[in-house]
Structure formats: C-alpha cells, structure tokens
Amino acid sequence: GENVEQHPSTLSVQEGDSAVIKCTYSDSASNYFPWYKQELGKRPQLIIDIRSNVGEKKDQRIAVTLNKTAKHFSLHITETQPEDSAVYFCAATTSGGYQKVTFGTGTKLQVIP
Amino acid sequence: SQTIHQWPATLVQPVGSPLSLECTVEGTSNPNLYWYRQAAGRGLQLLFYSVGIGQISSEVPQNLSASRPQDRQFILSSKKLLLSDSGFYLCAWSGQGGAYEQYFGPGTRLTVT
C-alpha cells in the first residue's frame, strides 16, 4: 500500500519568514495530493491541492510543488503570520471505486511573532 | 453548498459501554463517506469507507463497526468500548468519480474512562 513520509515533524519560524514542509510517497499510482491545515481541536481543512499532471500550484501565500519522478511534493508558505500556526498534513490519493487517501504524520508549525 | 454534520461533539463513556456516532451530509448525492480516528497529537487513521448504501469496507481490524442506512448517513458503532478507542473521530465525504477532494466534519471527541 501507499506510504507517505512527512518532514519535519515540528517547525518554528519567525513571523514574515517562509516555511517549507516536505512529503514523499511510494505508490506511483497516486495522482492527487492535498494539504490540510488543522488548528487545535478543529477539523482538518483543505488548503491547497495538486494533481499529478501539474508541477506547481499557487494560491496567494501558499504554494505546492510536485515532482512525480522523485515522488515528492512540498508545501511552501511565504510571509508567515501567527495565524498560520497549526498542524499541517500532506496526503497522497489513489482513485478507483473510492478515493483512498494516505496521510502523512503531520508537521506542527509555530510562527513566532 | 455541501455541509457535513457530526454528533455528538463530545462524549465520555465508560469502558464496556456501547457507542453510536452519527454523520450526515447535505447538499450532495451518493457521496463517498469515510470514518477516521485521530489519537491525541497523532495523524489520521482511516477506519471505514463507503461508496454506497449498505457498502462498507474496513481498513483496520477493531471492535468498531460502521453502517450506511441512507445515502447521506454514516454511523460508527461499538458494542463494547475499550480505553484505546479514545480519540477524535472524524467523518469525511468526497464526490464520486473524478472528484478527489475530501472534506471533514467537525468531529466527535470521545473519551473512554
């Protein structure tokens, strides 16, 4: 089955700096890669996603890159703000009768004012 | 627009007691439905998924069961809770076919004492 590794497990940055979270996956059949943000005690919220036919996608301060050959993808947050502090999960999805989503173990991001 | 509900929001139950958690989705038809569990400070573990009424698949062996009596209703049950069943239970839905995005409900925080 699919295996998703996520690094780092914790990340502290100064407000205004950039943050990068990296994930690798094992199953070449995975074709959709979402990123979720989870604030303490809340549900995971989809913040950005990328499909396997795209190399990069950007939405304001966040961007995701995908390297299918190397089987890795990354989340980039620029100009970080305290409200970016949360746990971020990457995931790899294979499609079929249903969307089987395998999540990474999460990165706790702390933005220091 | 689509909305996903879960109840109860929090639950404290003694070991050996039964469990019933409910999830309903509004604004869509024939969704794929999922139950996840998240232990404190950990990632997301897929427990069950369903592609239609009465169709349930289990990802991990456990003392939990799931049912889908109606198209947009998903129920997680147990006859006898264990201490290890404590956690944050999240229901999620996605569309059929090429719709990959998965959206989470607000969750139920279960404490087994």
mmCIF file with all atom_site columns, C-alpha atoms in Angstrom:
data_model
loop_
_atom_site.group_PDB
_atom_site.id
_atom_site.type_symbol
_atom_site.label_atom_id
_atom_site.label_alt_id
_atom_site.label_comp_id
_atom_site.label_asym_id
_atom_site.label_entity_id
_atom_site.label_seq_id
_atom_site.pdbx_PDB_ins_code
_atom_site.Cartn_x
_atom_site.Cartn_y
_atom_site.Cartn_z
_atom_site.occupancy
_atom_site.B_iso_or_equiv
_atom_site.pdbx_formal_charge
_atom_site.auth_seq_id
_atom_site.auth_comp_id
_atom_site.auth_asym_id
_atom_site.auth_atom_id
_atom_site.pdbx_PDB_model_num
ATOM 1   C CA . GLY A 1 1   ? 0.000   0.000  0.000   1.00 0.00 ? 1   GLY A CA 1
ATOM 2   C CA . GLU A 1 2   ? 0.855   3.674  -0.123  1.00 0.00 ? 2   GLU A CA 1
ATOM 3   C CA . ASN A 1 3   ? 3.293   5.131  2.410   1.00 0.00 ? 3   ASN A CA 1
ATOM 4   C CA . VAL A 1 4   ? 3.618   8.883  2.951   1.00 0.00 ? 4   VAL A CA 1
ATOM 5   C CA . GLU A 1 5   ? 6.505   10.349 4.918   1.00 0.00 ? 5   GLU A CA 1
ATOM 6   C CA . GLN A 1 6   ? 6.391   13.948 6.096   1.00 0.00 ? 6   GLN A CA 1
ATOM 7   C CA . HIS A 1 7   ? 9.187   16.178 7.416   1.00 0.00 ? 7   HIS A CA 1
ATOM 8   C CA . PRO A 1 8   ? 9.841   17.970 9.634   1.00 0.00 ? 8   PRO A CA 1
ATOM 9   C CA . SER A 1 9   ? 7.558   16.961 12.485  1.00 0.00 ? 9   SER A CA 1
ATOM 10  C CA . THR A 1 10  ? 7.905   20.402 14.064  1.00 0.00 ? 10  THR A CA 1
ATOM 11  C CA . LEU A 1 11  ? 8.896   23.717 12.547  1.00 0.00 ? 11  LEU A CA 1
ATOM 12  C CA . SER A 1 12  ? 9.362   27.125 14.165  1.00 0.00 ? 12  SER A CA 1
ATOM 13  C CA . VAL A 1 13  ? 9.765   30.250 12.068  1.00 0.00 ? 13  VAL A CA 1
ATOM 14  C CA . GLN A 1 14  ? 9.780   33.962 12.728  1.00 0.00 ? 14  GLN A CA 1
ATOM 15  C CA . GLU A 1 15  ? 6.804   35.913 11.506  1.00 0.00 ? 15  GLU A CA 1
ATOM 16  C CA . GLY A 1 16  ? 7.414   37.014 7.927   1.00 0.00 ? 16  GLY A CA 1
ATOM 17  C CA . ASP A 1 17  ? 9.801   34.169 7.112   1.00 0.00 ? 17  ASP A CA 1
ATOM 18  C CA . SER A 1 18  ? 8.984   31.270 4.808   1.00 0.00 ? 18  SER A CA 1
ATOM 19  C CA . ALA A 1 19  ? 8.119   27.726 5.835   1.00 0.00 ? 19  ALA A CA 1
ATOM 20  C CA . VAL A 1 20  ? 8.605   24.565 3.795   1.00 0.00 ? 20  VAL A CA 1
ATOM 21  C CA . ILE A 1 21  ? 7.154   21.142 4.550   1.00 0.00 ? 21  ILE A CA 1
ATOM 22  C CA . LYS A 1 22  ? 8.177   18.125 2.502   1.00 0.00 ? 22  LYS A CA 1
ATOM 23  C CA . CYS A 1 23  ? 6.483   14.803 1.805   1.00 0.00 ? 23  CYS A CA 1
ATOM 24  C CA . THR A 1 24  ? 7.420   11.686 -0.111  1.00 0.00 ? 24  THR A CA 1
ATOM 25  C CA . TYR A 1 25  ? 5.114   8.936  -1.329  1.00 0.00 ? 25  TYR A CA 1
ATOM 26  C CA . SER A 1 26  ? 5.710   5.405  -2.521  1.00 0.00 ? 26  SER A CA 1
ATOM 27  C CA . ASP A 1 27  ? 2.851   4.455  -4.852  1.00 0.00 ? 27  ASP A CA 1
ATOM 28  C CA . SER A 1 28  ? 3.307   5.742  -8.407  1.00 0.00 ? 28  SER A CA 1
ATOM 29  C CA . ALA A 1 29  ? -0.462  5.315  -8.920  1.00 0.00 ? 29  ALA A CA 1
ATOM 30  C CA . SER A 1 30  ? -1.163  8.222  -6.546  1.00 0.00 ? 30  SER A CA 1
ATOM 31  C CA . ASN A 1 31  ? -2.491  11.096 -8.611  1.00 0.00 ? 31  ASN A CA 1
ATOM 32  C CA . TYR A 1 32  ? -3.864  13.705 -6.230  1.00 0.00 ? 32  TYR A CA 1
ATOM 33  C CA . PHE A 1 33  ? -2.034  15.402 -3.365  1.00 0.00 ? 33  PHE A CA 1
ATOM 34  C CA . PRO A 1 34  ? -3.980  17.576 -0.918  1.00 0.00 ? 34  PRO A CA 1
ATOM 35  C CA . TRP A 1 35  ? -2.657  19.565 2.025   1.00 0.00 ? 35  TRP A CA 1
ATOM 36  C CA . TYR A 1 36  ? -4.721  20.067 5.166   1.00 0.00 ? 36  TYR A CA 1
ATOM 37  C CA . LYS A 1 37  ? -4.373  22.558 7.996   1.00 0.00 ? 37  LYS A CA 1
ATOM 38  C CA . GLN A 1 38  ? -5.647  21.546 11.413  1.00 0.00 ? 38  GLN A CA 1
ATOM 39  C CA . GLU A 1 39  ? -5.931  24.015 14.236  1.00 0.00 ? 39  GLU A CA 1
ATOM 40  C CA . LEU A 1 40  ? -6.062  22.736 17.794  1.00 0.00 ? 40  LEU A CA 1
ATOM 41  C CA . GLY A 1 41  ? -9.287  20.863 18.466  1.00 0.00 ? 41  GLY A CA 1
ATOM 42  C CA . LYS A 1 42  ? -10.675 21.560 14.996  1.00 0.00 ? 42  LYS A CA 1
ATOM 43  C CA . ARG A 1 43  ? -11.263 19.536 11.855  1.00 0.00 ? 43  ARG A CA 1
ATOM 44  C CA . PRO A 1 44  ? -8.609  19.368 9.100   1.00 0.00 ? 44  PRO A CA 1
ATOM 45  C CA . GLN A 1 45  ? -9.282  21.976 6.434   1.00 0.00 ? 45  GLN A CA 1
ATOM 46  C CA . LEU A 1 46  ? -8.208  21.554 2.824   1.00 0.00 ? 46  LEU A CA 1
ATOM 47  C CA . ILE A 1 47  ? -5.936  24.483 1.981   1.00 0.00 ? 47  ILE A CA 1
ATOM 48  C CA . ILE A 1 48  ? -4.412  23.566 -1.358  1.00 0.00 ? 48  ILE A CA 1
ATOM 49  C CA . ASP A 1 49  ? -4.087  20.552 -3.611  1.00 0.00 ? 49  ASP A CA 1
ATOM 50  C CA . ILE A 1 50  ? -2.283  19.460 -6.749  1.00 0.00 ? 50  ILE A CA 1
ATOM 51  C CA . ARG A 1 51  ? -2.955  16.812 -9.344  1.00 0.00 ? 51  ARG A CA 1
ATOM 52  C CA . SER A 1 52  ? -0.335  14.611 -10.913 1.00 0.00 ? 52  SER A CA 1
ATOM 53  C CA . ASN A 1 53  ? -0.449  16.390 -14.272 1.00 0.00 ? 53  ASN A CA 1
ATOM 54  C CA . VAL A 1 54  ? 0.643   19.692 -12.700 1.00 0.00 ? 54  VAL A CA 1
ATOM 55  C CA . GLY A 1 55  ? 4.070   20.602 -11.321 1.00 0.00 ? 55  GLY A CA 1
ATOM 56  C CA . GLU A 1 56  ? 3.220   23.636 -9.262  1.00 0.00 ? 56  GLU A CA 1
ATOM 57  C CA . LYS A 1 57  ? 0.181   25.459 -7.932  1.00 0.00 ? 57  LYS A CA 1
ATOM 58  C CA . LYS A 1 58  ? -0.025  28.726 -6.035  1.00 0.00 ? 58  LYS A CA 1
ATOM 59  C CA . ASP A 1 59  ? -2.748  30.399 -4.005  1.00 0.00 ? 59  ASP A CA 1
ATOM 60  C CA . GLN A 1 60  ? -1.715  33.729 -2.512  1.00 0.00 ? 60  GLN A CA 1
ATOM 61  C CA . ARG A 1 61  ? 0.918   32.961 0.161   1.00 0.00 ? 61  ARG A CA 1
ATOM 62  C CA . ILE A 1 62  ? 0.838   29.191 -0.203  1.00 0.00 ? 62  ILE A CA 1
ATOM 63  C CA . ALA A 1 63  ? 2.193   27.047 -2.995  1.00 0.00 ? 63  ALA A CA 1
ATOM 64  C CA . VAL A 1 64  ? 2.651   23.353 -3.620  1.00 0.00 ? 64  VAL A CA 1
ATOM 65  C CA . THR A 1 65  ? 5.196   21.688 -5.889  1.00 0.00 ? 65  THR A CA 1
ATOM 66  C CA . LEU A 1 66  ? 5.165   18.110 -7.143  1.00 0.00 ? 66  LEU A CA 1
ATOM 67  C CA . ASN A 1 67  ? 7.989   16.023 -8.552  1.00 0.00 ? 67  ASN A CA 1
ATOM 68  C CA . LYS A 1 68  ? 6.432   12.823 -9.880  1.00 0.00 ? 68  LYS A CA 1
ATOM 69  C CA . THR A 1 69  ? 9.731   11.293 -10.874 1.00 0.00 ? 69  THR A CA 1
ATOM 70  C CA . ALA A 1 70  ? 11.156  11.609 -7.404  1.00 0.00 ? 70  ALA A CA 1
ATOM 71  C CA . LYS A 1 71  ? 7.761   11.015 -5.767  1.00 0.00 ? 71  LYS A CA 1
ATOM 72  C CA . HIS A 1 72  ? 7.898   14.026 -3.535  1.00 0.00 ? 72  HIS A CA 1
ATOM 73  C CA . PHE A 1 73  ? 5.832   17.148 -3.017  1.00 0.00 ? 73  PHE A CA 1
ATOM 74  C CA . SER A 1 74  ? 6.212   20.197 -0.848  1.00 0.00 ? 74  SER A CA 1
ATOM 75  C CA . LEU A 1 75  ? 4.160   22.965 0.750   1.00 0.00 ? 75  LEU A CA 1
ATOM 76  C CA . HIS A 1 76  ? 5.606   26.462 0.763   1.00 0.00 ? 76  HIS A CA 1
ATOM 77  C CA . ILE A 1 77  ? 4.178   29.244 2.924   1.00 0.00 ? 77  ILE A CA 1
ATOM 78  C CA . THR A 1 78  ? 5.621   32.705 2.410   1.00 0.00 ? 78  THR A CA 1
ATOM 79  C CA . GLU A 1 79  ? 5.354   35.759 4.664   1.00 0.00 ? 79  GLU A CA 1
ATOM 80  C CA . THR A 1 80  ? 4.175   33.612 7.544   1.00 0.00 ? 80  THR A CA 1
ATOM 81  C CA . GLN A 1 81  ? 1.750   35.047 10.060  1.00 0.00 ? 81  GLN A CA 1
ATOM 82  C CA . PRO A 1 82  ? 0.843   33.894 13.595  1.00 0.00 ? 82  PRO A CA 1
ATOM 83  C CA . GLU A 1 83  ? -2.488  32.566 12.303  1.00 0.00 ? 83  GLU A CA 1
ATOM 84  C CA . ASP A 1 84  ? -0.546  30.121 10.121  1.00 0.00 ? 84  ASP A CA 1
ATOM 85  C CA . SER A 1 85  ? 0.383   28.261 13.322  1.00 0.00 ? 85  SER A CA 1
ATOM 86  C CA . ALA A 1 86  ? -1.256  24.834 13.132  1.00 0.00 ? 86  ALA A CA 1
ATOM 87  C CA . VAL A 1 87  ? -0.569  21.215 12.227  1.00 0.00 ? 87  VAL A CA 1
ATOM 88  C CA . TYR A 1 88  ? -0.249  20.594 8.514   1.00 0.00 ? 88  TYR A CA 1
ATOM 89  C CA . PHE A 1 89  ? -0.899  17.209 6.914   1.00 0.00 ? 89  PHE A CA 1
ATOM 90  C CA . CYS A 1 90  ? 0.071   16.138 3.438   1.00 0.00 ? 90  CYS A CA 1
ATOM 91  C CA . ALA A 1 91  ? -1.706  13.267 1.731   1.00 0.00 ? 91  ALA A CA 1
ATOM 92  C CA . ALA A 1 92  ? -1.483  11.104 -1.364  1.00 0.00 ? 92  ALA A CA 1
ATOM 93  C CA . THR A 1 93  ? -4.616  9.826  -3.064  1.00 0.00 ? 93  THR A CA 1
ATOM 94  C CA . THR A 1 94  ? -5.242  6.966  -5.470  1.00 0.00 ? 94  THR A CA 1
ATOM 95  C CA . SER A 1 95  ? -8.528  6.890  -7.323  1.00 0.00 ? 95  SER A CA 1
ATOM 96  C CA . GLY A 1 96  ? -10.696 3.925  -8.110  1.00 0.00 ? 96  GLY A CA 1
ATOM 97  C CA . GLY A 1 97  ? -14.055 2.971  -6.657  1.00 0.00 ? 97  GLY A CA 1
ATOM 98  C CA . TYR A 1 98  ? -13.278 5.475  -3.936  1.00 0.00 ? 98  TYR A CA 1
ATOM 99  C CA . GLN A 1 99  ? -10.505 7.905  -3.158  1.00 0.00 ? 99  GLN A CA 1
ATOM 100 C CA . LYS A 1 100 ? -8.022  6.127  -0.900  1.00 0.00 ? 100 LYS A CA 1
ATOM 101 C CA . VAL A 1 101 ? -6.192  8.844  0.973   1.00 0.00 ? 101 VAL A CA 1
ATOM 102 C CA . THR A 1 102 ? -2.980  8.149  2.862   1.00 0.00 ? 102 THR A CA 1
ATOM 103 C CA . PHE A 1 103 ? -1.951  10.927 5.234   1.00 0.00 ? 103 PHE A CA 1
ATOM 104 C CA . GLY A 1 104 ? 1.467   11.970 6.395   1.00 0.00 ? 104 GLY A CA 1
ATOM 105 C CA . THR A 1 105 ? 2.167   12.151 10.113  1.00 0.00 ? 105 THR A CA 1
ATOM 106 C CA . GLY A 1 106 ? 1.813   15.936 10.307  1.00 0.00 ? 106 GLY A CA 1
ATOM 107 C CA . THR A 1 107 ? 4.014   18.976 10.856  1.00 0.00 ? 107 THR A CA 1
ATOM 108 C CA . LYS A 1 108 ? 3.398   21.305 13.753  1.00 0.00 ? 108 LYS A CA 1
ATOM 109 C CA . LEU A 1 109 ? 4.188   24.807 12.534  1.00 0.00 ? 109 LEU A CA 1
ATOM 110 C CA . GLN A 1 110 ? 4.757   27.573 15.046  1.00 0.00 ? 110 GLN A CA 1
ATOM 111 C CA . VAL A 1 111 ? 5.049   31.139 13.783  1.00 0.00 ? 111 VAL A CA 1
ATOM 112 C CA . ILE A 1 112 ? 6.746   33.327 16.372  1.00 0.00 ? 112 ILE A CA 1
ATOM 113 C CA . PRO A 1 113 ? 5.551   36.956 16.387  1.00 0.00 ? 113 PRO A CA 1
ATOM 114 C CA . SER B 2 1   ? -23.326 24.088 -0.914  1.00 0.00 ? 1   SER B CA 1
ATOM 115 C CA . GLN B 2 2   ? -22.399 20.900 0.880   1.00 0.00 ? 2   GLN B CA 1
ATOM 116 C CA . THR B 2 3   ? -22.420 20.581 4.658   1.00 0.00 ? 3   THR B CA 1
ATOM 117 C CA . ILE B 2 4   ? -21.343 17.715 6.862   1.00 0.00 ? 4   ILE B CA 1
ATOM 118 C CA . HIS B 2 5   ? -22.621 17.243 10.395  1.00 0.00 ? 5   HIS B CA 1
ATOM 119 C CA . GLN B 2 6   ? -21.443 15.038 13.214  1.00 0.00 ? 6   GLN B CA 1
ATOM 120 C CA . TRP B 2 7   ? -22.868 14.405 16.634  1.00 0.00 ? 7   TRP B CA 1
ATOM 121 C CA . PRO B 2 8   ? -22.342 14.367 19.434  1.00 0.00 ? 8   PRO B CA 1
ATOM 122 C CA . ALA B 2 9   ? -19.484 16.854 19.586  1.00 0.00 ? 9   ALA B CA 1
ATOM 123 C CA . THR B 2 10  ? -18.043 15.340 22.756  1.00 0.00 ? 10  THR B CA 1
ATOM 124 C CA . LEU B 2 11  ? -18.713 12.102 24.578  1.00 0.00 ? 11  LEU B CA 1
ATOM 125 C CA . VAL B 2 12  ? -17.426 10.491 27.752  1.00 0.00 ? 12  VAL B CA 1
ATOM 126 C CA . GLN B 2 13  ? -18.205 6.811  28.037  1.00 0.00 ? 13  GLN B CA 1
ATOM 127 C CA . PRO B 2 14  ? -17.137 4.041  30.459  1.00 0.00 ? 14  PRO B CA 1
ATOM 128 C CA . VAL B 2 15  ? -15.213 1.019  29.276  1.00 0.00 ? 15  VAL B CA 1
ATOM 129 C CA . GLY B 2 16  ? -17.555 -1.707 28.072  1.00 0.00 ? 16  GLY B CA 1
ATOM 130 C CA . SER B 2 17  ? -20.378 0.631  27.123  1.00 0.00 ? 17  SER B CA 1
ATOM 131 C CA . PRO B 2 18  ? -21.828 0.844  23.597  1.00 0.00 ? 18  PRO B CA 1
ATOM 132 C CA . LEU B 2 19  ? -21.128 3.632  21.124  1.00 0.00 ? 19  LEU B CA 1
ATOM 133 C CA . SER B 2 20  ? -23.023 5.262  18.298  1.00 0.00 ? 20  SER B CA 1
ATOM 134 C CA . LEU B 2 21  ? -21.673 8.254  16.378  1.00 0.00 ? 21  LEU B CA 1
ATOM 135 C CA . GLU B 2 22  ? -23.603 9.763  13.515  1.00 0.00 ? 22  GLU B CA 1
ATOM 136 C CA . CYS B 2 23  ? -22.572 11.661 10.425  1.00 0.00 ? 23  CYS B CA 1
ATOM 137 C CA . THR B 2 24  ? -24.832 13.237 7.809   1.00 0.00 ? 24  THR B CA 1
ATOM 138 C CA . VAL B 2 25  ? -24.056 15.114 4.623   1.00 0.00 ? 25  VAL B CA 1
ATOM 139 C CA . GLU B 2 26  ? -26.253 17.716 2.968   1.00 0.00 ? 26  GLU B CA 1
ATOM 140 C CA . GLY B 2 27  ? -26.178 19.201 -0.485  1.00 0.00 ? 27  GLY B CA 1
ATOM 141 C CA . THR B 2 28  ? -24.806 16.256 -2.429  1.00 0.00 ? 28  THR B CA 1
ATOM 142 C CA . SER B 2 29  ? -25.935 12.838 -3.600  1.00 0.00 ? 29  SER B CA 1
ATOM 143 C CA . ASN B 2 30  ? -24.189 9.486  -3.493  1.00 0.00 ? 30  ASN B CA 1
ATOM 144 C CA . PRO B 2 31  ? -21.050 10.704 -1.741  1.00 0.00 ? 31  PRO B CA 1
ATOM 145 C CA . ASN B 2 32  ? -18.167 8.508  -0.696  1.00 0.00 ? 32  ASN B CA 1
ATOM 146 C CA . LEU B 2 33  ? -18.105 8.522  3.096   1.00 0.00 ? 33  LEU B CA 1
ATOM 147 C CA . TYR B 2 34  ? -15.225 7.883  5.489   1.00 0.00 ? 34  TYR B CA 1
ATOM 148 C CA . TRP B 2 35  ? -14.584 7.438  9.207   1.00 0.00 ? 35  TRP B CA 1
ATOM 149 C CA . TYR B 2 36  ? -11.179 8.430  10.578  1.00 0.00 ? 36  TYR B CA 1
ATOM 150 C CA . ARG B 2 37  ? -9.768  8.334  14.080  1.00 0.00 ? 37  ARG B CA 1
ATOM 151 C CA . GLN B 2 38  ? -7.112  10.689 15.365  1.00 0.00 ? 38  GLN B CA 1
ATOM 152 C CA . ALA B 2 39  ? -5.361  9.883  18.642  1.00 0.00 ? 39  ALA B CA 1
ATOM 153 C CA . ALA B 2 40  ? -4.121  12.861 20.655  1.00 0.00 ? 40  ALA B CA 1
ATOM 154 C CA . GLY B 2 41  ? -1.250  14.585 18.843  1.00 0.00 ? 41  GLY B CA 1
ATOM 155 C CA . ARG B 2 42  ? -1.223  11.996 16.086  1.00 0.00 ? 42  ARG B CA 1
ATOM 156 C CA . GLY B 2 43  ? -2.175  11.597 12.445  1.00 0.00 ? 43  GLY B CA 1
ATOM 157 C CA . LEU B 2 44  ? -5.334  10.379 10.791  1.00 0.00 ? 44  LEU B CA 1
ATOM 158 C CA . GLN B 2 45  ? -6.172  6.699  10.668  1.00 0.00 ? 45  GLN B CA 1
ATOM 159 C CA . LEU B 2 46  ? -8.803  5.558  8.172   1.00 0.00 ? 46  LEU B CA 1
ATOM 160 C CA . LEU B 2 47  ? -11.269 3.193  9.854   1.00 0.00 ? 47  LEU B CA 1
ATOM 161 C CA . PHE B 2 48  ? -14.059 2.656  7.305   1.00 0.00 ? 48  PHE B CA 1
ATOM 162 C CA . TYR B 2 49  ? -15.190 3.894  3.924   1.00 0.00 ? 49  TYR B CA 1
ATOM 163 C CA . SER B 2 50  ? -18.400 3.513  1.971   1.00 0.00 ? 50  SER B CA 1
ATOM 164 C CA . VAL B 2 51  ? -19.158 4.035  -1.706  1.00 0.00 ? 51  VAL B CA 1
ATOM 165 C CA . GLY B 2 52  ? -22.919 3.496  -1.345  1.00 0.00 ? 52  GLY B CA 1
ATOM 166 C CA . ILE B 2 53  ? -25.819 2.431  0.856   1.00 0.00 ? 53  ILE B CA 1
ATOM 167 C CA . GLY B 2 54  ? -25.005 -0.770 2.690   1.00 0.00 ? 54  GLY B CA 1
ATOM 168 C CA . GLN B 2 55  ? -21.487 -0.910 1.224   1.00 0.00 ? 55  GLN B CA 1
ATOM 169 C CA . ILE B 2 56  ? -18.873 -0.724 3.967   1.00 0.00 ? 56  ILE B CA 1
ATOM 170 C CA . SER B 2 57  ? -15.183 -1.553 3.833   1.00 0.00 ? 57  SER B CA 1
ATOM 171 C CA . SER B 2 58  ? -12.896 -1.725 6.819   1.00 0.00 ? 58  SER B CA 1
ATOM 172 C CA . GLU B 2 59  ? -9.284  -0.666 6.770   1.00 0.00 ? 59  GLU B CA 1
ATOM 173 C CA . VAL B 2 60  ? -8.180  -1.979 10.162  1.00 0.00 ? 60  VAL B CA 1
ATOM 174 C CA . PRO B 2 61  ? -9.442  -4.780 12.401  1.00 0.00 ? 61  PRO B CA 1
ATOM 175 C CA . GLN B 2 62  ? -11.000 -3.443 15.585  1.00 0.00 ? 62  GLN B CA 1
ATOM 176 C CA . ASN B 2 63  ? -14.048 -3.628 17.797  1.00 0.00 ? 63  ASN B CA 1
ATOM 177 C CA . LEU B 2 64  ? -15.775 -0.876 15.815  1.00 0.00 ? 64  LEU B CA 1
ATOM 178 C CA . SER B 2 65  ? -18.307 -1.249 13.022  1.00 0.00 ? 65  SER B CA 1
ATOM 179 C CA . ALA B 2 66  ? -19.925 1.114  10.544  1.00 0.00 ? 66  ALA B CA 1
ATOM 180 C CA . SER B 2 67  ? -23.213 1.251  8.712   1.00 0.00 ? 67  SER B CA 1
ATOM 181 C CA . ARG B 2 68  ? -24.734 3.372  5.984   1.00 0.00 ? 68  ARG B CA 1
ATOM 182 C CA . PRO B 2 69  ? -28.515 3.050  6.234   1.00 0.00 ? 69  PRO B CA 1
ATOM 183 C CA . GLN B 2 70  ? -29.210 6.023  3.958   1.00 0.00 ? 70  GLN B CA 1
ATOM 184 C CA . ASP B 2 71  ? -27.325 7.682  1.124   1.00 0.00 ? 71  ASP B CA 1
ATOM 185 C CA . ARG B 2 72  ? -26.054 10.586 3.215   1.00 0.00 ? 72  ARG B CA 1
ATOM 186 C CA . GLN B 2 73  ? -25.895 8.980  6.657   1.00 0.00 ? 73  GLN B CA 1
ATOM 187 C CA . PHE B 2 74  ? -22.912 7.154  8.091   1.00 0.00 ? 74  PHE B CA 1
ATOM 188 C CA . ILE B 2 75  ? -22.867 5.613  11.567  1.00 0.00 ? 75  ILE B CA 1
ATOM 189 C CA . LEU B 2 76  ? -19.936 4.358  13.637  1.00 0.00 ? 76  LEU B CA 1
ATOM 190 C CA . SER B 2 77  ? -20.750 1.872  16.379  1.00 0.00 ? 77  SER B CA 1
ATOM 191 C CA . SER B 2 78  ? -19.260 -0.328 19.019  1.00 0.00 ? 78  SER B CA 1
ATOM 192 C CA . LYS B 2 79  ? -20.847 -2.898 21.301  1.00 0.00 ? 79  LYS B CA 1
ATOM 193 C CA . LYS B 2 80  ? -18.181 -2.563 23.999  1.00 0.00 ? 80  LYS B CA 1
ATOM 194 C CA . LEU B 2 81  ? -15.744 0.320  24.163  1.00 0.00 ? 81  LEU B CA 1
ATOM 195 C CA . LEU B 2 82  ? -12.074 -0.109 25.073  1.00 0.00 ? 82  LEU B CA 1
ATOM 196 C CA . LEU B 2 83  ? -9.789  2.507  26.604  1.00 0.00 ? 83  LEU B CA 1
ATOM 197 C CA . SER B 2 84  ? -7.855  2.526  23.340  1.00 0.00 ? 84  SER B CA 1
ATOM 198 C CA . ASP B 2 85  ? -10.962 3.726  21.491  1.00 0.00 ? 85  ASP B CA 1
ATOM 199 C CA . SER B 2 86  ? -10.491 7.217  22.914  1.00 0.00 ? 86  SER B CA 1
ATOM 200 C CA . GLY B 2 87  ? -9.747  9.814  20.274  1.00 0.00 ? 87  GLY B CA 1
ATOM 201 C CA . PHE B 2 88  ? -11.085 12.376 17.853  1.00 0.00 ? 88  PHE B CA 1
ATOM 202 C CA . TYR B 2 89  ? -13.441 10.756 15.339  1.00 0.00 ? 89  TYR B CA 1
ATOM 203 C CA . LEU B 2 90  ? -13.812 12.480 12.021  1.00 0.00 ? 90  LEU B CA 1
ATOM 204 C CA . CYS B 2 91  ? -16.298 11.774 9.282   1.00 0.00 ? 91  CYS B CA 1
ATOM 205 C CA . ALA B 2 92  ? -15.439 12.897 5.761   1.00 0.00 ? 92  ALA B CA 1
ATOM 206 C CA . TRP B 2 93  ? -17.060 12.887 2.347   1.00 0.00 ? 93  TRP B CA 1
ATOM 207 C CA . SER B 2 94  ? -15.889 13.110 -1.223  1.00 0.00 ? 94  SER B CA 1
ATOM 208 C CA . GLY B 2 95  ? -17.631 13.102 -4.562  1.00 0.00 ? 95  GLY B CA 1
ATOM 209 C CA . GLN B 2 96  ? -17.762 10.155 -6.899  1.00 0.00 ? 96  GLN B CA 1
ATOM 210 C CA . GLY B 2 97  ? -15.670 9.612  -9.951  1.00 0.00 ? 97  GLY B CA 1
ATOM 211 C CA . GLY B 2 98  ? -13.034 12.227 -10.609 1.00 0.00 ? 98  GLY B CA 1
ATOM 212 C CA . ALA B 2 99  ? -13.912 14.454 -7.637  1.00 0.00 ? 99  ALA B CA 1
ATOM 213 C CA . TYR B 2 100 ? -10.980 13.827 -5.322  1.00 0.00 ? 100 TYR B CA 1
ATOM 214 C CA . GLU B 2 101 ? -11.392 16.481 -2.649  1.00 0.00 ? 101 GLU B CA 1
ATOM 215 C CA . GLN B 2 102 ? -12.238 15.111 0.761   1.00 0.00 ? 102 GLN B CA 1
ATOM 216 C CA . TYR B 2 103 ? -13.975 17.308 3.329   1.00 0.00 ? 103 TYR B CA 1
ATOM 217 C CA . PHE B 2 104 ? -14.159 16.657 7.039   1.00 0.00 ? 104 PHE B CA 1
ATOM 218 C CA . GLY B 2 105 ? -16.948 17.051 9.550   1.00 0.00 ? 105 GLY B CA 1
ATOM 219 C CA . PRO B 2 106 ? -16.423 18.899 12.852  1.00 0.00 ? 106 PRO B CA 1
ATOM 220 C CA . GLY B 2 107 ? -15.539 15.683 14.679  1.00 0.00 ? 107 GLY B CA 1
ATOM 221 C CA . THR B 2 108 ? -16.541 13.890 17.880  1.00 0.00 ? 108 THR B CA 1
ATOM 222 C CA . ARG B 2 109 ? -14.122 13.844 20.773  1.00 0.00 ? 109 ARG B CA 1
ATOM 223 C CA . LEU B 2 110 ? -14.556 10.517 22.586  1.00 0.00 ? 110 LEU B CA 1
ATOM 224 C CA . THR B 2 111 ? -13.051 9.821  25.992  1.00 0.00 ? 111 THR B CA 1
ATOM 225 C CA . VAL B 2 112 ? -13.361 6.289  27.313  1.00 0.00 ? 112 VAL B CA 1
ATOM 226 C CA . THR B 2 113 ? -12.892 6.126  31.084  1.00 0.00 ? 113 THR B CA 1
#
